[in-house]
Coordinates of C-alpha atoms in Angstrom, one line a residue:
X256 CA -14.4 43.5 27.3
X257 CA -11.9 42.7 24.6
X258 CA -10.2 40.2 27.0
X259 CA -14.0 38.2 27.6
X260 CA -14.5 38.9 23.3
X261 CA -11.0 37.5 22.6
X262 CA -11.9 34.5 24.7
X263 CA -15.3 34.0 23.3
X264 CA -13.8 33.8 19.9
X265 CA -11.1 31.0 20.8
X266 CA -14.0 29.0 22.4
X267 CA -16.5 29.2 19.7
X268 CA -13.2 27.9 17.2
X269 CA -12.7 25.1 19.6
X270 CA -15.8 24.4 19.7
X271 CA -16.4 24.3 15.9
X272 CA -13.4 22.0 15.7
X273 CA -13.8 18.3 15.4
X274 CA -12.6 16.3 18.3
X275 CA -9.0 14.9 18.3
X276 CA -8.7 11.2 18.0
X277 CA -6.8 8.3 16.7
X278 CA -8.8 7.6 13.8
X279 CA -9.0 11.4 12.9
X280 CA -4.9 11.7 13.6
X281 CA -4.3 8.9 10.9
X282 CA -6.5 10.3 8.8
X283 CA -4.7 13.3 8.3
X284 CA -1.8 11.6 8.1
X285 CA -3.1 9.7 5.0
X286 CA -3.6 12.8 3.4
X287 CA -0.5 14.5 4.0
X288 CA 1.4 11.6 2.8
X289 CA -1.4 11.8 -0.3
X290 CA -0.3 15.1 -1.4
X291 CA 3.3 15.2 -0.3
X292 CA 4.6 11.5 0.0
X293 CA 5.1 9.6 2.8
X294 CA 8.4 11.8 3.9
X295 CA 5.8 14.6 4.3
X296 CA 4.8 13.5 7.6
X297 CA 5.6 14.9 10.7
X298 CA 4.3 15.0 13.6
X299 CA 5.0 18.9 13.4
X300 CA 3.1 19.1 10.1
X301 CA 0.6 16.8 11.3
X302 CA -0.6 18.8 14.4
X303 CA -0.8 22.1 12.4
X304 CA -3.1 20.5 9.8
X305 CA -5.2 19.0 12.4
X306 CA -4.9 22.8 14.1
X307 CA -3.5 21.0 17.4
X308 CA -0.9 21.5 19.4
X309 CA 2.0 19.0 18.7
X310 CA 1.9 17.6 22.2
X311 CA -2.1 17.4 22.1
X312 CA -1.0 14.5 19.7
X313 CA 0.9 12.3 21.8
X314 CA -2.6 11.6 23.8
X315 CA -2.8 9.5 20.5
X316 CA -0.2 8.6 18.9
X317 CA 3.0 7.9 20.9
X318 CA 5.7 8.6 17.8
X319 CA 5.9 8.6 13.7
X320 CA 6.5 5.1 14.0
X321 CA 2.6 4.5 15.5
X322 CA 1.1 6.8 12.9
X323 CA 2.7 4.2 10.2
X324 CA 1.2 1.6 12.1
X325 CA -2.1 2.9 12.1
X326 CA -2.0 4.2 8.6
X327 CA -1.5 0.6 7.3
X328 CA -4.2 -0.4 9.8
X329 CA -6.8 2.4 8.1
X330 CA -5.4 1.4 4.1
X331 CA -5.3 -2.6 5.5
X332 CA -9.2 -2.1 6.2
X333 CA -10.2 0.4 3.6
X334 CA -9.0 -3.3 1.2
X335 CA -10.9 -5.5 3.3
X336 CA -14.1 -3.1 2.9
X337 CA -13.7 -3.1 -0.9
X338 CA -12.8 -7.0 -1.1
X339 CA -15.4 -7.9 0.9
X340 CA -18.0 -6.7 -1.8
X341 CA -16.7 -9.4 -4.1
X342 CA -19.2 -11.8 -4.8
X343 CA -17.9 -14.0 -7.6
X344 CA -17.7 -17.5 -6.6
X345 CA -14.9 -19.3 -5.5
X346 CA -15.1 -23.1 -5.0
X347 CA -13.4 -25.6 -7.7
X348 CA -11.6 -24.0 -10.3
X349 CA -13.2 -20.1 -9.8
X350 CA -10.8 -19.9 -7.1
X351 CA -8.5 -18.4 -9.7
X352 CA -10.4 -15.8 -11.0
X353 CA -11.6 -14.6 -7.6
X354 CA -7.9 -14.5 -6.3
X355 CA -7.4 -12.8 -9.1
X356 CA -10.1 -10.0 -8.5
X357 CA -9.2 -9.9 -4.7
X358 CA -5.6 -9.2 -5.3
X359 CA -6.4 -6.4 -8.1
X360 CA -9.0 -4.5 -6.1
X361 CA -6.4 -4.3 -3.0
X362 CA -4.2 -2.6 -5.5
X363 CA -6.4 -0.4 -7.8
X364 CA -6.8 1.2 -3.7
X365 CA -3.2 1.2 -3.0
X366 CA -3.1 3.2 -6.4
X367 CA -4.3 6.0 -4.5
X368 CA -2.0 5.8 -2.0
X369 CA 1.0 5.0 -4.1
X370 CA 3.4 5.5 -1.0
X371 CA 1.7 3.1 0.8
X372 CA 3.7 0.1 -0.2
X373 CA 7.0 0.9 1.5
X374 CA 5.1 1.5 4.8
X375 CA 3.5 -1.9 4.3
X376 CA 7.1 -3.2 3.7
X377 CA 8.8 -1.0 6.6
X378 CA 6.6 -2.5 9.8
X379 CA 8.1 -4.8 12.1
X380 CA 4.5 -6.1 13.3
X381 CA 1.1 -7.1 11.1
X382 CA -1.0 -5.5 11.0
X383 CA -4.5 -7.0 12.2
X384 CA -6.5 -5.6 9.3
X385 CA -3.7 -7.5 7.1
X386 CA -4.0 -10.5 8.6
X387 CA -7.5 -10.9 8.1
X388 CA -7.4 -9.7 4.5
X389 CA -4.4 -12.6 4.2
X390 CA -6.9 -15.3 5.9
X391 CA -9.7 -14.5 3.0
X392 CA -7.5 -14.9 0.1
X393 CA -6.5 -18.9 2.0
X394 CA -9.9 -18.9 2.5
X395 CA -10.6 -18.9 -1.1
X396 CA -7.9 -21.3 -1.9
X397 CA -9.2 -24.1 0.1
X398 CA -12.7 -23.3 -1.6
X399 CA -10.7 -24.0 -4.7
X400 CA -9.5 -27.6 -3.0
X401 CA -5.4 -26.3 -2.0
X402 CA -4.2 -28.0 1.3
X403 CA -3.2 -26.2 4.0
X404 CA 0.5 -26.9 3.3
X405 CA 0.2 -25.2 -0.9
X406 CA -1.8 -22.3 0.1
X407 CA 1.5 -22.1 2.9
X408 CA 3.5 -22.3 -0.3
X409 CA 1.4 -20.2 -2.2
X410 CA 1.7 -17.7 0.2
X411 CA 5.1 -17.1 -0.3
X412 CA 5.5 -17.7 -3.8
X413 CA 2.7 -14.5 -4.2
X414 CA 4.7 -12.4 -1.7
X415 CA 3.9 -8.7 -1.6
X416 CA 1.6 -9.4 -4.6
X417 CA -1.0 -10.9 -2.7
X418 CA -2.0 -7.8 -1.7
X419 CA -1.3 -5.9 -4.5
X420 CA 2.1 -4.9 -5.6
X421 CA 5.5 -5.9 -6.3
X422 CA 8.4 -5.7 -4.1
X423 CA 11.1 -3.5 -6.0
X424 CA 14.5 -5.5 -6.2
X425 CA 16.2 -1.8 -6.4
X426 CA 15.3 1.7 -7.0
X427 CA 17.7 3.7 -9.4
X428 CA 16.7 6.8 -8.2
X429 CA 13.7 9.7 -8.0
X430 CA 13.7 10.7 -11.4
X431 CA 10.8 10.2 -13.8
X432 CA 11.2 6.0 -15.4
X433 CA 11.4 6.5 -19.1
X434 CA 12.6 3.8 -19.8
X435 CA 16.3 5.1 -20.6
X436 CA 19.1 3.9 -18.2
X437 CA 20.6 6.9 -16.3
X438 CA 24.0 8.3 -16.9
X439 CA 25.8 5.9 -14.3
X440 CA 23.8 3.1 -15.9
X441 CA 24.9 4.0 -19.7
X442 CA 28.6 4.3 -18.3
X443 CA 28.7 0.4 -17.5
X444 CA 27.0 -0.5 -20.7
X445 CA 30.3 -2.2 -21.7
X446 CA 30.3 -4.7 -18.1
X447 CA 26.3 -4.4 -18.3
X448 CA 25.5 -4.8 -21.7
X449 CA 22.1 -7.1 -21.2
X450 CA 21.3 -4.8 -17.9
X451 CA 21.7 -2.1 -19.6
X452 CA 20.2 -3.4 -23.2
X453 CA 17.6 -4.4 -21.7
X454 CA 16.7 -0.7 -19.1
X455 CA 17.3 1.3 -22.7
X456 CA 14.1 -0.8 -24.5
X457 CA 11.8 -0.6 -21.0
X458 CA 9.2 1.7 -21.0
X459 CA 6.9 2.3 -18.0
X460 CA 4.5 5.0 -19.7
X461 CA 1.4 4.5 -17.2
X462 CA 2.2 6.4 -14.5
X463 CA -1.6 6.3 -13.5
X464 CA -0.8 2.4 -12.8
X465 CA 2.7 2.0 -11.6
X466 CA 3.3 1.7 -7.5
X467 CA 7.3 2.4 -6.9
X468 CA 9.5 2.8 -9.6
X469 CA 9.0 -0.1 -12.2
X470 CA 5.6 -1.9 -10.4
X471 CA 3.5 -1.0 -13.5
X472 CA -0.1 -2.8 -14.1
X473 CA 0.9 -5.3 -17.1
X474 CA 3.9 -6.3 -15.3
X475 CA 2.1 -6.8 -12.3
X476 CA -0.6 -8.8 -14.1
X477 CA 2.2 -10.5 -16.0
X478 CA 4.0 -11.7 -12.7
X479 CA 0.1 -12.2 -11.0
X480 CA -0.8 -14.6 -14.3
X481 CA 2.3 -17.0 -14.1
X482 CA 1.9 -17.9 -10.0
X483 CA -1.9 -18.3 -10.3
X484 CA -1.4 -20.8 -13.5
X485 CA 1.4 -22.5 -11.7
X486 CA -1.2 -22.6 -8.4
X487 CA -3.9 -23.7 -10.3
X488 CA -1.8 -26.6 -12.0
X489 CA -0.5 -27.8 -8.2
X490 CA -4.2 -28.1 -7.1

């Protein structure tokens, strides 16, 4: 009886239990990554939030390396979602300002998965999902009269920025970006005196809009303005 009762209750759990998947699998992921950083994510850890087995995960994801995949696939299509909403017009010179919008609604979502930009960076493919976001911002380009060959140029002069955050040249370290240069830093003040002039005046004191270490919002705006003025100018 306890045997058939014991059995009963594992089945009724199963049962209860959303079904595994792919979408569901990088899902979780997103949220682990969410609370814990992108580091956070095992495939250990993974199955034990979803209540799986590990192996049961494999029937979806073949390794870590797919799960980054997908979860840029699942952020990459969250943006185009949100974008696609944008209904502010974009032929002559509007191009700018919808470029503009485009670009800062992609990040004001990456700003909630503030991890998310060194997967982006880290894949060896494209994403789909990317790629389709990337043909809508040409798209509005040659609304706004560029040739194939500057919206190519544009392209690269925008980088990472068209969708939504800056490429770091270097990161110092984990710590907290006050602004002051760290203790290596201040000990080469006398061979790096502009460097580190220039780290001691800094200060990033919006956490709630910086990606990475030193991607804060006016900067990114800042860096955003000058290519679109220079864009608009070469159209």
């Amino acid at each position: 009886m306890k045997g058939l009762m014991s059995l009963a209750t594992r089945s009724s759990r199963t049962e209860s239990r959303p079904a595994l998947s792919r979408d569901r699998v990088l899902r979780a992921a997103i949220e682990l990554a969410d609370e814990g950083g992108i580091g956070a994510v095992t495939m250990r850890r993974l199955a034990e939030s979803l209540g799986a087995e590990a192996m049961s995960l494999y029937h979806h994801v073949a390794n870590k390396e797919q799960v980054l995949d997908g979860v840029v696939d699942v952020i990459a299509t969250e943006i185009n979602e949100v974008v696609g909403r944008i209904t502010l017009p974009t032929r002559g010179a509007a191009w700018q300002s919808a470029a503009r919008e485009r670009i800062l609604t992609a990040r004001r979502l990456l700003l909630r998965h503030r991890w998310a930009p060194s997967v982006f960076e880290s894949r060896t493919t494209t994403s789909p999902a990317v790629l389709l976001y990337y043909d809508g911002l040409i798209g509005i380009m040659r609304d706004g009269g560029f040739s194939n060959d500057l919206a190519h140029r544009a392209m690269h002069a925008l980088g990472s920025r068209a969708l939504g955050f800056s490429q770091e040249l270097f990161t110092p370290g984990d710590g907290p970006a006050t602004g002051e240069p760290d203790p290596v830093m201040a000990s080469m003040a006398a061979r790096l005196p502009h460097l580190v002039g220039m780290l001691a005046e800094v200060m990033h004191d919006d956490p709630d809009s910086t990606l990475g270490w030193c991607d804060d919002q006016a900067e990114f705006e800042f860096g955003l303005d000058l290519l679109l003025d220079g864009l608009d100018r070469r159209r």
